[in-house]
Amino acid sequence: MIPEATTAIDRETLPVELVDEQGRPVGACPVAQAHTAPGRLHRAFSVLLFDADGRVLLQQRAAAKTRFPLLWTNTCCGHPAPGTDVTAAAAERLTEELGIRAALTEIGTFTYRAADPETSRVEYEWDHVLVGRFDGEPPRPDPAELAAHTWVWPADLVAAMTADPEMYTPWLSGVLAVVRRSGNGGDT
């Protein structure tokens, strides 16, 4: 039997859900269009996994990323398709990017806008923050999605972001602020 060929997905053509300033759906457009200046407010998610000791799992975005390549960020992030449950979409993306299956809990949202000077793309997102627990090393990190990953103590992460902010994605501080406000995930 000949194995079925797999086709790479062009994530820039996938639809995202446009939202208003209260996070209510108002339409849809392709990822690339939502991230073209000046940017269109759309739904996204950011996952942050903690281990039993309280460390957080970070990833360095792959060089091929169209927005903020090679910067360090939360464990996983993405966009749910319009009308899709955010937690289910985040769990699926976590499995796709890292091979990790983990129970996720949404703990809050925040909105941010950031322009990437390197790629001229814009992030303008209504971001749902989800946390979960995972111990060990990711079984299948996808090199098309991430260049590296590491476990770090939250206090060390905050100190590193303060000392060298240009090494981190602009949304990571917002993710950590939601985690801090929720009381989840230790000393972030």
PDB file of N, CA and C in Angstrom, residues 15 18 37 52-53 56 65 93 96-97 136 161 180:
ATOM      1  N   PRO A  15      -9.053  30.923   7.463  1.00  0.00           N
ATOM      2  CA  PRO A  15      -9.875  32.032   7.967  1.00  0.00           C
ATOM      3  C   PRO A  15      -9.681  32.273   9.458  1.00  0.00           C
ATOM      4  N   LEU A  18     -13.020  37.682  12.798  1.00  0.00           N
ATOM      5  CA  LEU A  18     -12.922  39.092  13.159  1.00  0.00           C
ATOM      6  C   LEU A  18     -13.871  39.364  14.315  1.00  0.00           C
ATOM      7  N   ALA A  37      -1.092  45.502   7.517  1.00  0.00           N
ATOM      8  CA  ALA A  37      -1.282  46.819   8.135  1.00  0.00           C
ATOM      9  C   ALA A  37      -2.516  47.502   7.565  1.00  0.00           C
ATOM     10  N   ALA A  52       5.224  20.455  36.996  1.00  0.00           N
ATOM     11  CA  ALA A  52       4.908  20.245  38.411  1.00  0.00           C
ATOM     12  C   ALA A  52       5.720  21.162  39.331  1.00  0.00           C
ATOM     13  N   ASP A  53       6.886  21.594  38.874  1.00  0.00           N
ATOM     14  CA  ASP A  53       7.725  22.480  39.676  1.00  0.00           C
ATOM     15  C   ASP A  53       7.356  23.953  39.530  1.00  0.00           C
ATOM     16  N   VAL A  56       7.668  27.297  33.256  1.00  0.00           N
ATOM     17  CA  VAL A  56       6.848  27.478  32.060  1.00  0.00           C
ATOM     18  C   VAL A  56       7.620  26.991  30.837  1.00  0.00           C
ATOM     19  N   LYS A  65       8.382  31.936  10.201  1.00  0.00           N
ATOM     20  CA  LYS A  65       7.145  32.597  10.627  1.00  0.00           C
ATOM     21  C   LYS A  65       7.011  33.963   9.963  1.00  0.00           C
ATOM     22  N   ARG A  93      -4.006  22.724  18.308  1.00  0.00           N
ATOM     23  CA  ARG A  93      -2.776  23.387  17.862  1.00  0.00           C
ATOM     24  C   ARG A  93      -1.570  22.961  18.708  1.00  0.00           C
ATOM     25  N   GLU A  96      -0.485  19.761  17.321  1.00  0.00           N
ATOM     26  CA  GLU A  96       0.164  19.939  16.021  1.00  0.00           C
ATOM     27  C   GLU A  96       1.579  20.498  16.160  1.00  0.00           C
ATOM     28  N   GLU A  97       1.764  21.508  16.997  1.00  0.00           N
ATOM     29  CA  GLU A  97       3.056  22.181  17.108  1.00  0.00           C
ATOM     30  C   GLU A  97       4.086  21.395  17.914  1.00  0.00           C
ATOM     31  N   GLY A 136       7.888  17.019  31.318  1.00  0.00           N
ATOM     32  CA  GLY A 136       8.749  16.328  30.370  1.00  0.00           C
ATOM     33  C   GLY A 136       9.100  17.201  29.185  1.00  0.00           C
ATOM     34  N   MET A 161      12.960  39.155  30.210  1.00  0.00           N
ATOM     35  CA  MET A 161      12.153  40.042  29.369  1.00  0.00           C
ATOM     36  C   MET A 161      12.446  41.505  29.678  1.00  0.00           C
ATOM     37  N   ARG A 180      -0.924  36.205  35.856  1.00  0.00           N
ATOM     38  CA  ARG A 180      -0.700  36.816  37.177  1.00  0.00           C
ATOM     39  C   ARG A 180      -2.029  37.226  37.812  1.00  0.00           C
TER      40      ARG A 180
END
